[in-house]
PDB file of C-alpha atoms in Angstrom:
ATOM      1  CA  MET G1004       6.575   6.791  11.028  1.00  0.00           C
ATOM      2  CA  GLN G1005       6.461   5.368   7.493  1.00  0.00           C
ATOM      3  CA  LYS G1006       6.668   1.558   7.250  1.00  0.00           C
ATOM      4  CA  ALA G1007       7.076  -0.682   4.214  1.00  0.00           C
ATOM      5  CA  ILE G1008       6.918  -4.402   3.561  1.00  0.00           C
ATOM      6  CA  ALA G1009       7.998  -6.080   0.318  1.00  0.00           C
ATOM      7  CA  LEU G1010       6.565  -9.442  -0.663  1.00  0.00           C
ATOM      8  CA  LYS G1011       7.749 -11.939  -3.241  1.00  0.00           C
ATOM      9  CA  TYR G1012       5.344 -14.389  -4.796  1.00  0.00           C
ATOM     10  CA  ASP G1013       6.649 -17.111  -7.101  1.00  0.00           C
ATOM     11  CA  TYR G1014       3.377 -19.056  -7.512  1.00  0.00           C
ATOM     12  CA  ASP G1015       4.882 -22.167  -5.869  1.00  0.00           C
ATOM     13  CA  THR G1016       4.507 -21.176  -2.222  1.00  0.00           C
ATOM     14  CA  ALA G1017       2.790 -18.491  -0.206  1.00  0.00           C
ATOM     15  CA  PRO G1018       4.149 -14.955  -0.601  1.00  0.00           C
ATOM     16  CA  LYS G1019       7.256 -14.301   1.504  1.00  0.00           C
ATOM     17  CA  ILE G1020       8.588 -11.209   3.250  1.00  0.00           C
ATOM     18  CA  VAL G1021      11.686 -10.095   1.317  1.00  0.00           C
ATOM     19  CA  ALA G1022      12.165  -6.623   2.815  1.00  0.00           C
ATOM     20  CA  LYS G1023      10.742  -4.621   5.670  1.00  0.00           C
ATOM     21  CA  GLY G1024      11.601  -1.442   7.445  1.00  0.00           C
ATOM     22  CA  SER G1025      10.529   1.910   8.793  1.00  0.00           C
ATOM     23  CA  GLY G1026      11.640   5.478   8.298  1.00  0.00           C
ATOM     24  CA  ALA G1027      14.502   5.900   5.827  1.00  0.00           C
ATOM     25  CA  LEU G1028      14.616   2.153   5.129  1.00  0.00           C
ATOM     26  CA  ALA G1029      10.901   2.144   4.258  1.00  0.00           C
ATOM     27  CA  GLU G1030      11.472   5.038   1.877  1.00  0.00           C
ATOM     28  CA  LYS G1031      14.337   3.134   0.222  1.00  0.00           C
ATOM     29  CA  ILE G1032      12.187  -0.001  -0.151  1.00  0.00           C
ATOM     30  CA  MET G1033       9.482   2.048  -1.873  1.00  0.00           C
ATOM     31  CA  GLU G1034      12.041   3.843  -4.067  1.00  0.00           C
ATOM     32  CA  VAL G1035      13.504   0.530  -5.267  1.00  0.00           C
ATOM     33  CA  ALA G1036       9.990  -0.788  -5.922  1.00  0.00           C
ATOM     34  CA  LYS G1037       9.130   2.244  -8.053  1.00  0.00           C
ATOM     35  CA  GLU G1038      12.404   1.959  -9.987  1.00  0.00           C
ATOM     36  CA  ASN G1039      11.500  -1.647 -10.815  1.00  0.00           C
ATOM     37  CA  ASP G1040       7.851  -0.999 -11.716  1.00  0.00           C
ATOM     38  CA  VAL G1041       6.607  -2.875  -8.679  1.00  0.00           C
ATOM     39  CA  MET G1042       3.124  -1.822  -7.635  1.00  0.00           C
ATOM     40  CA  LEU G1043       2.860  -0.072  -4.281  1.00  0.00           C
ATOM     41  CA  HIS G1044      -0.228  -0.634  -2.160  1.00  0.00           C
ATOM     42  CA  GLN G1045      -1.002   1.342   0.971  1.00  0.00           C
ATOM     43  CA  SER G1046      -2.643  -0.553   3.795  1.00  0.00           C
ATOM     44  CA  PRO G1047      -1.407   0.481   7.244  1.00  0.00           C
ATOM     45  CA  GLU G1048      -3.329  -2.356   8.895  1.00  0.00           C
ATOM     46  CA  LEU G1049      -1.805  -5.009   6.628  1.00  0.00           C
ATOM     47  CA  VAL G1050       1.688  -3.541   7.059  1.00  0.00           C
ATOM     48  CA  GLU G1051       1.288  -3.735  10.841  1.00  0.00           C
ATOM     49  CA  MET G1052       0.307  -7.416  10.640  1.00  0.00           C
ATOM     50  CA  LEU G1053       3.079  -8.286   8.172  1.00  0.00           C
ATOM     51  CA  SER G1054       5.731  -6.368  10.114  1.00  0.00           C
ATOM     52  CA  THR G1055       5.560  -8.980  12.866  1.00  0.00           C
ATOM     53  CA  LEU G1056       6.955 -11.576  10.440  1.00  0.00           C
ATOM     54  CA  GLU G1057      10.648 -12.244   9.844  1.00  0.00           C
ATOM     55  CA  LEU G1058      12.471 -11.852   6.532  1.00  0.00           C
ATOM     56  CA  GLY G1059      11.993 -14.970   4.409  1.00  0.00           C
ATOM     57  CA  GLU G1060       8.893 -16.001   6.322  1.00  0.00           C
ATOM     58  CA  GLU G1061       5.729 -16.913   4.399  1.00  0.00           C
ATOM     59  CA  ILE G1062       2.621 -14.891   5.130  1.00  0.00           C
ATOM     60  CA  PRO G1063       0.190 -16.678   7.468  1.00  0.00           C
ATOM     61  CA  GLU G1064      -2.881 -18.368   6.062  1.00  0.00           C
ATOM     62  CA  SER G1065      -5.074 -15.781   7.786  1.00  0.00           C
ATOM     63  CA  LEU G1066      -3.711 -13.118   5.397  1.00  0.00           C
ATOM     64  CA  TYR G1067      -3.943 -15.143   2.161  1.00  0.00           C
ATOM     65  CA  LEU G1068      -7.184 -13.523   0.999  1.00  0.00           C
ATOM     66  CA  ALA G1069      -6.051  -9.944   1.647  1.00  0.00           C
ATOM     67  CA  VAL G1070      -2.717 -10.465  -0.110  1.00  0.00           C
ATOM     68  CA  ALA G1071      -4.287 -12.475  -2.947  1.00  0.00           C
ATOM     69  CA  GLU G1072      -6.635  -9.589  -3.712  1.00  0.00           C
ATOM     70  CA  ILE G1073      -3.691  -7.179  -3.914  1.00  0.00           C
ATOM     71  CA  ILE G1074      -1.704  -9.543  -6.157  1.00  0.00           C
ATOM     72  CA  ALA G1075      -4.720 -10.064  -8.433  1.00  0.00           C
ATOM     73  CA  PHE G1076      -5.262  -6.304  -8.675  1.00  0.00           C
ATOM     74  CA  ALA G1077      -1.571  -5.746  -9.506  1.00  0.00           C
ATOM     75  CA  HIS G1078      -1.731  -8.353 -12.286  1.00  0.00           C
ATOM     76  CA  GLN G1079      -4.904  -6.802 -13.662  1.00  0.00           C
ATOM     77  CA  ILE G1080      -3.278  -3.365 -13.835  1.00  0.00           C
ATOM     78  CA  LYS G1081      -0.056  -4.749 -15.330  1.00  0.00           C
ATOM     79  CA  ASN G1082      -1.902  -6.672 -18.042  1.00  0.00           C
ATOM     80  CA  HIS G1083      -4.379  -3.913 -18.896  1.00  0.00           C
ATOM     81  CA  ARG G1084      -3.831  -2.462 -22.345  1.00  0.00           C
ATOM     82  CA  TRP G1085      -4.738   1.226 -22.667  1.00  0.00           C
TER      83      TRP G1085
END
């Protein structure tokens, strides 16, 4: 079953879980992300770890590096001029 997790990062605190779901809800989360030009990243392992967290909860320190790499990659793509 499809799962999705949405993170928000405001540069002041660790990224927080702002949406999560499976099935139809996961599809809706991804649809809203696409409509708002939010990068989607597929990592089933990371989704499984993040899905144990509650909405509004900050990601644990053990996942900082993995999430930081994704955020850095998203910024690089967003700021790249073709």
